[in-house]
XYZ file of C-alpha atoms in Angstrom:
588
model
C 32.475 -8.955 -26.125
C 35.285 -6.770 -27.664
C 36.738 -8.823 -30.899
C 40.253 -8.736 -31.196
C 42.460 -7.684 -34.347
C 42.761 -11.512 -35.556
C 38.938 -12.842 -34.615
C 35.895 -13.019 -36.383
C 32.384 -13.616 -35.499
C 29.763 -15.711 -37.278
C 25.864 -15.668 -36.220
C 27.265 -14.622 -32.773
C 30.154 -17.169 -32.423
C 33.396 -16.322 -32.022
C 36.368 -17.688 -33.599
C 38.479 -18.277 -30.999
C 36.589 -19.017 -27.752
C 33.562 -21.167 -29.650
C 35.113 -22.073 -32.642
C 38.755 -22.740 -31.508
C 40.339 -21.980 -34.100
C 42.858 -19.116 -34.994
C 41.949 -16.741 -37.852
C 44.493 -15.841 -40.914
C 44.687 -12.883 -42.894
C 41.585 -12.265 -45.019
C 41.809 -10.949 -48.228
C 38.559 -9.099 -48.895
C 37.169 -9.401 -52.369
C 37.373 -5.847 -54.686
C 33.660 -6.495 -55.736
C 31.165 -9.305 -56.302
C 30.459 -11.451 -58.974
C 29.527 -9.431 -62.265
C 27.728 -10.801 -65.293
C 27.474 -8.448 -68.184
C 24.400 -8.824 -70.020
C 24.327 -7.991 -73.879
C 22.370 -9.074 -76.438
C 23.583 -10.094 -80.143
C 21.827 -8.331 -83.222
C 23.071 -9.348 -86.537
C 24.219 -7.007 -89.237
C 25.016 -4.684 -86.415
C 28.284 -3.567 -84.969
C 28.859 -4.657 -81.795
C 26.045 -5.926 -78.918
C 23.382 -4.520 -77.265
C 24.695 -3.959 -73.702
C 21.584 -4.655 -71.429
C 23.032 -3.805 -68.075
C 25.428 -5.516 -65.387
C 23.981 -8.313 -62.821
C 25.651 -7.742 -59.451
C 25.105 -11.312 -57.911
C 26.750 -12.910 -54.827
C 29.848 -11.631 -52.788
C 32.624 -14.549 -51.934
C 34.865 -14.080 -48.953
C 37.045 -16.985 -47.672
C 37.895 -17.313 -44.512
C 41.390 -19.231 -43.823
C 41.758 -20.605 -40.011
C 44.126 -22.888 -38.110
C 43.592 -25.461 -35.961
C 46.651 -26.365 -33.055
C 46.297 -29.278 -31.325
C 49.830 -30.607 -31.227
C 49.661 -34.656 -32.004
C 46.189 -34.885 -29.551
C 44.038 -36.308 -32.197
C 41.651 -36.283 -30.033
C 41.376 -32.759 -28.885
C 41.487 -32.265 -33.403
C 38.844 -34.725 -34.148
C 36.605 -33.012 -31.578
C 37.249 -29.305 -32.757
C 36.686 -30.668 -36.052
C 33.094 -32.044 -34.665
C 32.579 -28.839 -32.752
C 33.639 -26.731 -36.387
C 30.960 -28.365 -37.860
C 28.431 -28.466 -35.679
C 27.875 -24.840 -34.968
C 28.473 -23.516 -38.393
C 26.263 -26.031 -40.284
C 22.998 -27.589 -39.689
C 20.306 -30.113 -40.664
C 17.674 -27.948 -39.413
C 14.828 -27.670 -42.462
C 13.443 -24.771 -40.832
C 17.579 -23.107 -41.106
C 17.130 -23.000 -44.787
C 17.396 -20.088 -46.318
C 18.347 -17.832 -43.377
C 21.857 -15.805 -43.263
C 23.788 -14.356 -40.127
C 26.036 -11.659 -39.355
C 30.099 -12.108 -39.831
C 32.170 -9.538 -38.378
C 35.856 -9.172 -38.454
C 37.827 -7.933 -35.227
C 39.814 -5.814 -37.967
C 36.869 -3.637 -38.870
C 34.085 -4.345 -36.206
C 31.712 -1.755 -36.923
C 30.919 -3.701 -40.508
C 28.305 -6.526 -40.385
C 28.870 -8.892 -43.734
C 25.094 -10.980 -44.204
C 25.724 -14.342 -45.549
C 25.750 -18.060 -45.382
C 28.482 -20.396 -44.690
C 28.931 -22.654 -48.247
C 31.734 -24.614 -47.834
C 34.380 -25.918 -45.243
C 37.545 -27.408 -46.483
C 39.373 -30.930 -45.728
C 42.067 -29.466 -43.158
C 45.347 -29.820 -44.409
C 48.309 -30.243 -42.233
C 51.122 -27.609 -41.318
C 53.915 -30.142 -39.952
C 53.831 -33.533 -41.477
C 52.740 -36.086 -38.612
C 50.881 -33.937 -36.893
C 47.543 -32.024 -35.854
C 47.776 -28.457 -36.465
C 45.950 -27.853 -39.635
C 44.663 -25.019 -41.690
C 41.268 -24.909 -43.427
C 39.119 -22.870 -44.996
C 35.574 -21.056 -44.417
C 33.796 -19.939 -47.378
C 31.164 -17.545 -46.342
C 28.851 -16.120 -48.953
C 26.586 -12.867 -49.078
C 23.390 -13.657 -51.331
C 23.614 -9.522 -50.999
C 26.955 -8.527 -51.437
C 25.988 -5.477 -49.724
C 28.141 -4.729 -46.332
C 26.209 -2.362 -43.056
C 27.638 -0.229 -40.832
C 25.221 0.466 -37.681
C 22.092 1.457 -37.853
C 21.225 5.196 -37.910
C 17.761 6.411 -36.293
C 17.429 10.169 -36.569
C 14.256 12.515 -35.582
C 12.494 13.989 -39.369
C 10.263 17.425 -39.014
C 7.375 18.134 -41.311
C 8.477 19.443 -44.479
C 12.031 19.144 -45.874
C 14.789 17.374 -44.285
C 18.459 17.138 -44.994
C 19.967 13.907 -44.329
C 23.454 13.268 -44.810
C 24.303 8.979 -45.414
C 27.629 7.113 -44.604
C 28.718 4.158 -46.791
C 29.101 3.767 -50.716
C 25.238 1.887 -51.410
C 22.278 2.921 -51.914
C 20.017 1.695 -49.057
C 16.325 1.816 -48.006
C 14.585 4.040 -45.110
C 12.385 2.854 -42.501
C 10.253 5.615 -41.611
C 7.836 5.568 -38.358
C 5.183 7.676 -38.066
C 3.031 8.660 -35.221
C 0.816 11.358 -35.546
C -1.076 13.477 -33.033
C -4.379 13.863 -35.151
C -6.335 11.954 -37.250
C -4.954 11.783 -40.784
C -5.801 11.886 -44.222
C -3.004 10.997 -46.048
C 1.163 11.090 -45.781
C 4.150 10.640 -47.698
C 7.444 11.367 -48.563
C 9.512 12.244 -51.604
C 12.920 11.423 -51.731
C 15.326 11.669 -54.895
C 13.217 11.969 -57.377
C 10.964 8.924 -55.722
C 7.639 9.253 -54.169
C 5.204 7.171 -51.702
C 2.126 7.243 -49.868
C -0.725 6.403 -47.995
C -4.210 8.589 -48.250
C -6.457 10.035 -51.335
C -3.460 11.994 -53.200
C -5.743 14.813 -54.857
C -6.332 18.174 -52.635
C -10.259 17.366 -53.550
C -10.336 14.196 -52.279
C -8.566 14.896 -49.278
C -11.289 17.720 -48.632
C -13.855 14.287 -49.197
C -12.572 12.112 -46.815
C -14.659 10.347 -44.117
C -13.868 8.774 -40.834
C -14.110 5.090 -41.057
C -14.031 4.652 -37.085
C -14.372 7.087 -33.907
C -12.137 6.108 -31.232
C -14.423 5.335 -27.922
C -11.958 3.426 -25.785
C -8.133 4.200 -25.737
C -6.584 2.754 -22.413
C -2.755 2.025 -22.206
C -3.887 -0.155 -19.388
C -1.721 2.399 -16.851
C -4.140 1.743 -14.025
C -6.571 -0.451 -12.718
C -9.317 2.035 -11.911
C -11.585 1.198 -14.730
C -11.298 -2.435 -13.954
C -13.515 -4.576 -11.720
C -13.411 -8.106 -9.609
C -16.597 -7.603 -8.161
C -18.823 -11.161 -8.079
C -21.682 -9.493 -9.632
C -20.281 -7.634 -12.589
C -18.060 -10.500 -13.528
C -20.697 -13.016 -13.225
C -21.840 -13.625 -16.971
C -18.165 -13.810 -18.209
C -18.262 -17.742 -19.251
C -15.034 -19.330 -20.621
C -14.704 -22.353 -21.491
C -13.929 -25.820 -18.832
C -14.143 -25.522 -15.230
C -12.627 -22.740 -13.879
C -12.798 -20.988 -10.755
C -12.453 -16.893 -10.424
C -10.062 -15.784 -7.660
C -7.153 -13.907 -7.034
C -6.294 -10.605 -8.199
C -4.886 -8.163 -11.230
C -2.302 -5.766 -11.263
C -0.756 -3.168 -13.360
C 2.796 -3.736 -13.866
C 3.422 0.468 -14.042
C 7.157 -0.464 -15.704
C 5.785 -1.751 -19.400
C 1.923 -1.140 -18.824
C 0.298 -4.269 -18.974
C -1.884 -5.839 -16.975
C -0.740 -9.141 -15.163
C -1.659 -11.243 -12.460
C -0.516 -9.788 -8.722
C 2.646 -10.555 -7.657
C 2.805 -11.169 -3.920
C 5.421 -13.711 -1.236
C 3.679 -16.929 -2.751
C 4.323 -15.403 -6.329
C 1.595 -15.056 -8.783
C -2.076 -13.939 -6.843
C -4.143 -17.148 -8.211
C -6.112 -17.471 -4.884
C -6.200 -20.284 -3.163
C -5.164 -24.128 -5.273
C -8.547 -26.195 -6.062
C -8.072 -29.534 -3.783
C -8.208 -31.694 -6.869
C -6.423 -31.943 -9.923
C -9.228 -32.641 -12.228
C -9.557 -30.664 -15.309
C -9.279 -27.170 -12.451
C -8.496 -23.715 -14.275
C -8.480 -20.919 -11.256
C -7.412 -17.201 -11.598
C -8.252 -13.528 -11.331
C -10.965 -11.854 -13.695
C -11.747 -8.547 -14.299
C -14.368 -5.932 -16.499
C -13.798 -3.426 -17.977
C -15.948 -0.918 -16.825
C -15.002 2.585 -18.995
C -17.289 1.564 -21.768
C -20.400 4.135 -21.500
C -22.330 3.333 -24.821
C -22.669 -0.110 -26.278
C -22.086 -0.781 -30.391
C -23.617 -1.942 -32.593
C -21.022 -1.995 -35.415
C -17.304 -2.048 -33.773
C -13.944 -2.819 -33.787
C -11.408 -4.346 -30.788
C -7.629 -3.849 -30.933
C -5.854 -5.523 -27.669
C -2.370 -7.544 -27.006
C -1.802 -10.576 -24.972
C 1.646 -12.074 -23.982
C 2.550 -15.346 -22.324
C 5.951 -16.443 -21.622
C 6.781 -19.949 -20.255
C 10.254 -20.518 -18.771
C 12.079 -23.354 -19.784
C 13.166 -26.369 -17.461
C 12.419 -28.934 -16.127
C 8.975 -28.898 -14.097
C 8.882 -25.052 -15.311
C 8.095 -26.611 -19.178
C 5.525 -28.475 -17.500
C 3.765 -25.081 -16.336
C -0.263 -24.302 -17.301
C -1.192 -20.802 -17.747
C -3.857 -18.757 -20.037
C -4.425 -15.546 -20.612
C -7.725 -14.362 -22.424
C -9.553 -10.922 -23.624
C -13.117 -11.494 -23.299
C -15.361 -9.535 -26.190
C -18.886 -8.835 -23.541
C -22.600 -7.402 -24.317
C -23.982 -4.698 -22.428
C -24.778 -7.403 -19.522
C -21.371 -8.672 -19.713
C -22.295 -11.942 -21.663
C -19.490 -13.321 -23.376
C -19.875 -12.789 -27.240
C -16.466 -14.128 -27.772
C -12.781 -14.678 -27.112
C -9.820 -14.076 -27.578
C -6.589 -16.439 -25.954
C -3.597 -18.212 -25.485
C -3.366 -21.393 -23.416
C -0.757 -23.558 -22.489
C -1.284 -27.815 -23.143
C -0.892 -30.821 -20.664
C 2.576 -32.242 -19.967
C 4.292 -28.879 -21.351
C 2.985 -29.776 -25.138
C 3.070 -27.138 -27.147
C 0.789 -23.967 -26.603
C -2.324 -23.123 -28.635
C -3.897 -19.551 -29.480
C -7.496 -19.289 -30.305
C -10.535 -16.380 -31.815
C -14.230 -17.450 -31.192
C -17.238 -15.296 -31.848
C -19.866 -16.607 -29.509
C -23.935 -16.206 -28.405
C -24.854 -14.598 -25.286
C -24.804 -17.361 -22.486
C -22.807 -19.631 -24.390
C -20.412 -21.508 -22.161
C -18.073 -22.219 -25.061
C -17.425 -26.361 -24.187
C -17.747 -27.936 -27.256
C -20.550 -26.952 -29.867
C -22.281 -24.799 -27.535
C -23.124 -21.889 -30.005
C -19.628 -20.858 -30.796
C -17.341 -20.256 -33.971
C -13.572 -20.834 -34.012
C -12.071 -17.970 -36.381
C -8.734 -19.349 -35.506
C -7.772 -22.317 -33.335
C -4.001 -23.684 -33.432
C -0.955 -23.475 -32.433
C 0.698 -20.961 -34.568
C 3.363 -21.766 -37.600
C 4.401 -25.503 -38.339
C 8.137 -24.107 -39.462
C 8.148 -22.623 -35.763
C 7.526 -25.760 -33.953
C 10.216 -28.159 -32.553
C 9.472 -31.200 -30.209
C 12.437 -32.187 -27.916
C 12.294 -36.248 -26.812
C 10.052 -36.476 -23.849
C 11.410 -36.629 -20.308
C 10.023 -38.714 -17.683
C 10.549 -37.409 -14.335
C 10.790 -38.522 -10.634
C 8.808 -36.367 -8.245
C 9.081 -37.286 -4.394
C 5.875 -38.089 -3.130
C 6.936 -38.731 0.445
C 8.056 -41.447 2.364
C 6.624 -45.108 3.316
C 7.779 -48.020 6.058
C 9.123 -51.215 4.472
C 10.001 -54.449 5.634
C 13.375 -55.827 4.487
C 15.250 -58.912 5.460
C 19.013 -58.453 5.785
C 21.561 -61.504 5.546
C 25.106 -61.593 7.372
C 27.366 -63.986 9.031
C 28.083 -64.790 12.341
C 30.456 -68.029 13.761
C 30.654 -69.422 10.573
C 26.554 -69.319 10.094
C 24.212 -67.176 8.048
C 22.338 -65.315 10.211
C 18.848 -63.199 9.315
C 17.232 -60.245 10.745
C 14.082 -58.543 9.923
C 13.619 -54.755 10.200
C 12.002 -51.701 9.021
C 13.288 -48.882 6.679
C 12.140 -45.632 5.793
C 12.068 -45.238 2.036
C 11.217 -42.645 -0.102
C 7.986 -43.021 -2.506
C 7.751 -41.183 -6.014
C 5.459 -40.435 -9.287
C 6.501 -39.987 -12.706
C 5.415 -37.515 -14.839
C 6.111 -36.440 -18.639
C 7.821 -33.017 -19.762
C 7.986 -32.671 -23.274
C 9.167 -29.057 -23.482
C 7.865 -28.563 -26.570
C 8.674 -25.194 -28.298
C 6.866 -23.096 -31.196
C 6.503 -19.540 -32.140
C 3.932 -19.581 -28.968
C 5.851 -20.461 -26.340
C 7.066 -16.933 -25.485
C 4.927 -15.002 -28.047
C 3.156 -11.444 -28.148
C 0.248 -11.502 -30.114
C -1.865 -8.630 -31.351
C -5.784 -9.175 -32.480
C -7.675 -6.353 -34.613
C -10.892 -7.610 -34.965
C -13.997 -5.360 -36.771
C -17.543 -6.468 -36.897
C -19.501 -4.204 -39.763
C -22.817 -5.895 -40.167
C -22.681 -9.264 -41.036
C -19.153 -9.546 -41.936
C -16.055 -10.005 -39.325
C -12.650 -9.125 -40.093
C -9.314 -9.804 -37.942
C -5.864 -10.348 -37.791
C -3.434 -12.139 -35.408
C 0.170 -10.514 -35.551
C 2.646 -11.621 -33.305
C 5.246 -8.841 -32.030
C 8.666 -8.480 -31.288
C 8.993 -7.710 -27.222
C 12.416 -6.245 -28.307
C 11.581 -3.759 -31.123
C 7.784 -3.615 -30.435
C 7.728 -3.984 -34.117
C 5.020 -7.003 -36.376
C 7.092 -10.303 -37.290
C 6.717 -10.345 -41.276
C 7.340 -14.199 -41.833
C 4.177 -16.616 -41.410
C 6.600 -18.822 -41.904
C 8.120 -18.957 -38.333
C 5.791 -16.345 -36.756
C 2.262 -16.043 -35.841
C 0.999 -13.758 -38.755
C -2.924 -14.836 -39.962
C -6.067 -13.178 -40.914
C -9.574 -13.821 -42.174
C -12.860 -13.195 -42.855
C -16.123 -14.715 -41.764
C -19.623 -13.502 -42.732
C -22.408 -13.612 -40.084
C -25.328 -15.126 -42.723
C -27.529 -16.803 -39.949
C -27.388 -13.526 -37.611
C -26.346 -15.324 -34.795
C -23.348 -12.868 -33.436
C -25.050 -9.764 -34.172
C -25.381 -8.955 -30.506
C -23.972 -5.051 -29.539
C -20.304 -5.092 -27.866
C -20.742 -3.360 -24.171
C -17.567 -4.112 -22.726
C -14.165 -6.291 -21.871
C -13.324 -8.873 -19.769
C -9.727 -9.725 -18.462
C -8.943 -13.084 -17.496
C -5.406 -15.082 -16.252
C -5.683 -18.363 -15.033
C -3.500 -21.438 -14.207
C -4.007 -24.994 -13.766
C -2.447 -27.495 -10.559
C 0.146 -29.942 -12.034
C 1.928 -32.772 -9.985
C 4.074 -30.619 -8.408
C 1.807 -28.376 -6.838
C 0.004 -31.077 -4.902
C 4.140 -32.282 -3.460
C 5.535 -28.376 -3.514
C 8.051 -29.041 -5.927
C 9.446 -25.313 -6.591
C 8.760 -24.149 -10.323
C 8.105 -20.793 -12.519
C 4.542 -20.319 -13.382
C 4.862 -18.780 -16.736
C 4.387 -14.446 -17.553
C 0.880 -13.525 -18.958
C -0.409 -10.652 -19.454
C -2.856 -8.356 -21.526
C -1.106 -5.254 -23.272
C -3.087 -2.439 -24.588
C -6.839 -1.880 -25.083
C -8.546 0.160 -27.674
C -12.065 0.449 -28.964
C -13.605 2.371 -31.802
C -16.969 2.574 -33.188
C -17.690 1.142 -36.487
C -19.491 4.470 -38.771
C -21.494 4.267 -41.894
C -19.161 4.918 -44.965
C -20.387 5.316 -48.328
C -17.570 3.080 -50.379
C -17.148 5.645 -53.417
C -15.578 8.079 -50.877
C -12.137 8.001 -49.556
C -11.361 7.475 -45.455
C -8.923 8.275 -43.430
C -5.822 6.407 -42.913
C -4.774 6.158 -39.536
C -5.935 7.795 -36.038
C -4.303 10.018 -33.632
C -1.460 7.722 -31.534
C -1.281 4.682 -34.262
C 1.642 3.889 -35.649
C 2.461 4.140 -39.552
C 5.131 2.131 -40.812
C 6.681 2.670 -44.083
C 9.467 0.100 -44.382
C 11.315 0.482 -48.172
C 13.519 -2.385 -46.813
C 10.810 -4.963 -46.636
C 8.102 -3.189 -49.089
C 5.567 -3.235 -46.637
C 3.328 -0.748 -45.067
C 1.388 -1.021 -41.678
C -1.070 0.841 -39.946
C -0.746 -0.250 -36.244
C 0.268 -3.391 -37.560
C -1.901 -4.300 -39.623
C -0.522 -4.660 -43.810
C -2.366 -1.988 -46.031
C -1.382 -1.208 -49.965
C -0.146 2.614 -51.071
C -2.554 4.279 -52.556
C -0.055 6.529 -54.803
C 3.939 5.635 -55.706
C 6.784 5.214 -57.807
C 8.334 2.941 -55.736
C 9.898 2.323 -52.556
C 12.290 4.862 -52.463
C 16.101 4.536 -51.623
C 18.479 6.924 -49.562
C 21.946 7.188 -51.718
C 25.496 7.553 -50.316
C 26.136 11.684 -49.434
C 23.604 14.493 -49.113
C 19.569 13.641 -49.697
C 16.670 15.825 -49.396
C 13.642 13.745 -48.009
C 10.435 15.529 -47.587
C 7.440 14.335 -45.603
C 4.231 15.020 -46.534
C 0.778 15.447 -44.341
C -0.637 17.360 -41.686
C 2.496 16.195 -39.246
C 3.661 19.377 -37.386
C 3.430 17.658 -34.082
C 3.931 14.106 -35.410
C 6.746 12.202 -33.780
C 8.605 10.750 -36.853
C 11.436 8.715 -37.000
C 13.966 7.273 -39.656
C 16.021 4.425 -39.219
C 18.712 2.669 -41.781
C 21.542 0.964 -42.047
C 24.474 2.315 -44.190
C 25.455 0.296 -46.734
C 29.163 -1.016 -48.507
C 29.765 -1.955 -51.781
């Protein structure tokens, strides 16, 4: 929505329509709050001057309220006021949101809202008021909209808006295996890779790429009963139904048809029941010894009523060369719409993975506590069908009582529980690189925005966890020879009495494979292989390699585009590379 001259908009609420309240004229501060730091030396003339801190930016916000002498309608825009810019939320702490003005709306201020004053009146008597917002950038930084601009190999000119220094993202993804890379920009320089001409000349593959499928088309995928035999997962479950590729993103989902999702046919009980298509991957050709796995899975579960209620679960399943499950990787949604859990297991062949049955849990859980929020449960009325009573009804006839017996229809119901929980899980993309070298297993769990396809960064409120676990007894040392696919959903009440409701979106994103070489540790590796993504994000000082975090090797720091004309030169073998830049233009 277009703001107008005299609006604002806070954390994506406007003044006028949300807020109701009228904006006055905003005096915008000439700079933020300056401390000049000197030190005192005796016998000598003068200080020391030490610099200038540039700390927090102020701007106050001064708004009217009309509402004639309705102290009602004042008392509950006061209420509303409140309400929406403030909040008792623990997991709110410490997070700021956009203000724009309708007078400049291409500038984003970042802030938090500090204060809100006691209203005072305009007319004696009545309740039109003014008051005032105090709104408070922890960076007293402005940004103007983001720029994202194609770079070449080599030297660049790029020209930057604003009067601030500010910090380049720059995505890389190359069309060969690489090295190294890096950039230089003003006098700054960073990078990934051995540094030294010599030991660039030294360095050794780490991995070779066996399996890359985008998962564009189902023809190295198979249903058939014998080849997906083996593939145990855990409870009772029943394979049925079909997969498709949804051509539009590239994943791999169940088959939509009339009924909606392809489950097959619903189990005639509602006992613990999972029942859903499977598939195998069938494009591995050698088996390895020594590998690594890097695969996506996404469920989304709609909100509502019997929708929260909803049982899906998506898994990857890590096979041997027979297609024995060796391990797993999932997301599963909980009875009663409780909150969903993610899990990791390394398994033995023939394991059935029920409980203690030859199995380790690298990660079970249900993602970040600070994501989690648990709405009061809900019991709910489902229609069963109907039932015959007897009733006796009473009236009066002559001046008597008179009673008649007869039967009514009358409906019959069940109550169930919705508790709707909600957590960084509930609509989450996850991303698992897992490498087995030896003895020793290594993975990560990143969850991903389906917006900007890019890693969340916070573990706080997103699913971001890794680990290690060492193999000492030999029990998982059998060779990887293949992939299983798996969606499956569980009956609920409503099912049984067709009550209408959303199953929720799974589906398995990506699927690539590489084999696991013999490196000698003194030598340098390679950093990255043709088609994964390098991030190098200056904003957040953070580098990843197709997600994953990894350290610079050589740099002065994380260097900073300035206001006017810079030179930024990348640095690698990137002649075909697509490379982009993105960065927000910054005001003083």
């Amino acid at each position: 929505m277009t703001l107008k001259q005299d609006d604002f908009e806070y954390a994506g609420l406007n003044s006028r329509d949300d807020l109701q309240v009228e904006m006055g004229n905003v005096v915008l501060p000439s700079a933020p709050a300056m401390a000049e730091q000197v030190t005192d030396i005796p016998a000598m003339y003068g200080n020391q001057f030490n610099g200038t801190d540039f700390t927090s930016r102020t701007i106050s916000i001064p708004v009217s309220i009309y509402c004639a002498d309705n102290q009602d309608a004042f008392n509950q825009v006061m209420h509303n006021l409140s309400g929406l810019l403030l909040s008792d939320d623990p997991s709110d702490n410490g997070k700021e949101y956009p203000l724009v003005f309708g007078f400049e709306p291409k500038v984003t201020y970042w802030g938090h809202i500090t204060a809100i004053s006691d209203p005072t009146p305009i007319n004696m008597g009545m309740y039109d008021m003014t008051l005032t917002i105090t709104f408070v950038q922890s960076d007293p930084r402005a940004t103007l909209p983001q720029v994202e601009t194609r770079l070449k190999n080599g030297l660049n000119t790029i020209t930057v808006d604003g009067t601030a220094r500010t910090e380049p993202v720059i995505q890389v993804i190359p069309k060969r295996d690489l090295k190294y890379i890096g950039f230089s920009l003003n006098g700054g320089q960073f990078g990934l890779g051995p540094e030294s001409p010599g030991d660039q000349a030294t360095a050794v593959q780490p991995y070779t790429k066996v399996v890359d499928d985008p998962l564009g088309t189902m023809a190295m995928w198979t249903n058939d009963a014998n080849a997906i035999s083996n593939m145990k997962t855990g409870e009772a479950y029943t394979y049925q139904g079909h997969s498709e590729i949804k051509t539009a993103t590239n994943v791999m989902r169940p088959t939509v048809n009339s009924n909606g999702y392809d489950f097959g046919p619903m189990p005639t009980t509602l006992e613990d029941h999972w029942y859903g298509p499977a598939y195998r991957y069938t494009g591995m050709t050698n088996s390895l010894a020594d590998w690594r796995v890097r695969t996506g899975i996404h469920q989304f579960k709609y909100s509502g009523t019997h929708n929260g209620r909803a049982m899906g679960r998506v898994e990857v399943l890590l096979l041997d060369p027979s297609g024995n499950t060796i391990g797993r990787f999932g997301m599963r949604d909980m009875a009663y719409g409780a909150k969903p859990m993610a899990r990791l297991q390394i398994c033995e062949p023939g394991s059935t993975l029920e409980y203690g049955d030859r199995y380790t849990d690298l990660y079970y859980g249900s993602g970040p506590a600070g994501s989690f929020t648990n709405k009061p449960d809900q019991k709910i009325k489902i229609k069963t069908g109907t039932t015959t009573k007897t009733v006796t009804k009473y009236g009066r006839s002559r001046g008597k009582v008179t009673k008649k017996t007869i039967k009514e229809t009358v409906d019959t119901y069940t109550t169930v529980v919705n508790k709707e929980e909600d957590s960084a899980l509930a609509g989450a993309w996850l991303i698992l690189d897992i490498t087995k070298r030896g003895q020793v297993f290594t993975w990560s769990i990143t969850q991903y925005s389906t917006k900007t396809g890019q890693p969340f960064l916070d573990p706080n409120i997103h699913m971001l966890v890794h680990g290690t676990y060492v193999d000492t007894q030999n029990k998982y040392q059998t060779p990887l020879g293949g992939i299983g696919s798996v969606f499956l959903k569980h009956p609920i009440t409503e099912d049984i009495y067709k009550v209408p409701y959303y199953n929720p979106f799974m589906s398995m994103t990506d699927l690539q494979i590489w084999k696991v070489n013999e490196v000698d540790t003194t030598k340098p590796t390679y950093i990255a292989g043709a088609g994964e993504e390098i991030l190098m994000d200056c904003e957040s000082d953070t580098v990843t390699v197709n997600g994953k975090l990894v350290s610079p090797v050589w740099s002065t720091d994380f260097p900073k585009l300035k206001p006017g004309v810079n030179g930024l030169s990348m640095i690698g073998d990137l002649d075909d590379a697509q490379i982009t830049l993105k960065y927000l233009p910054r005001i003083l």
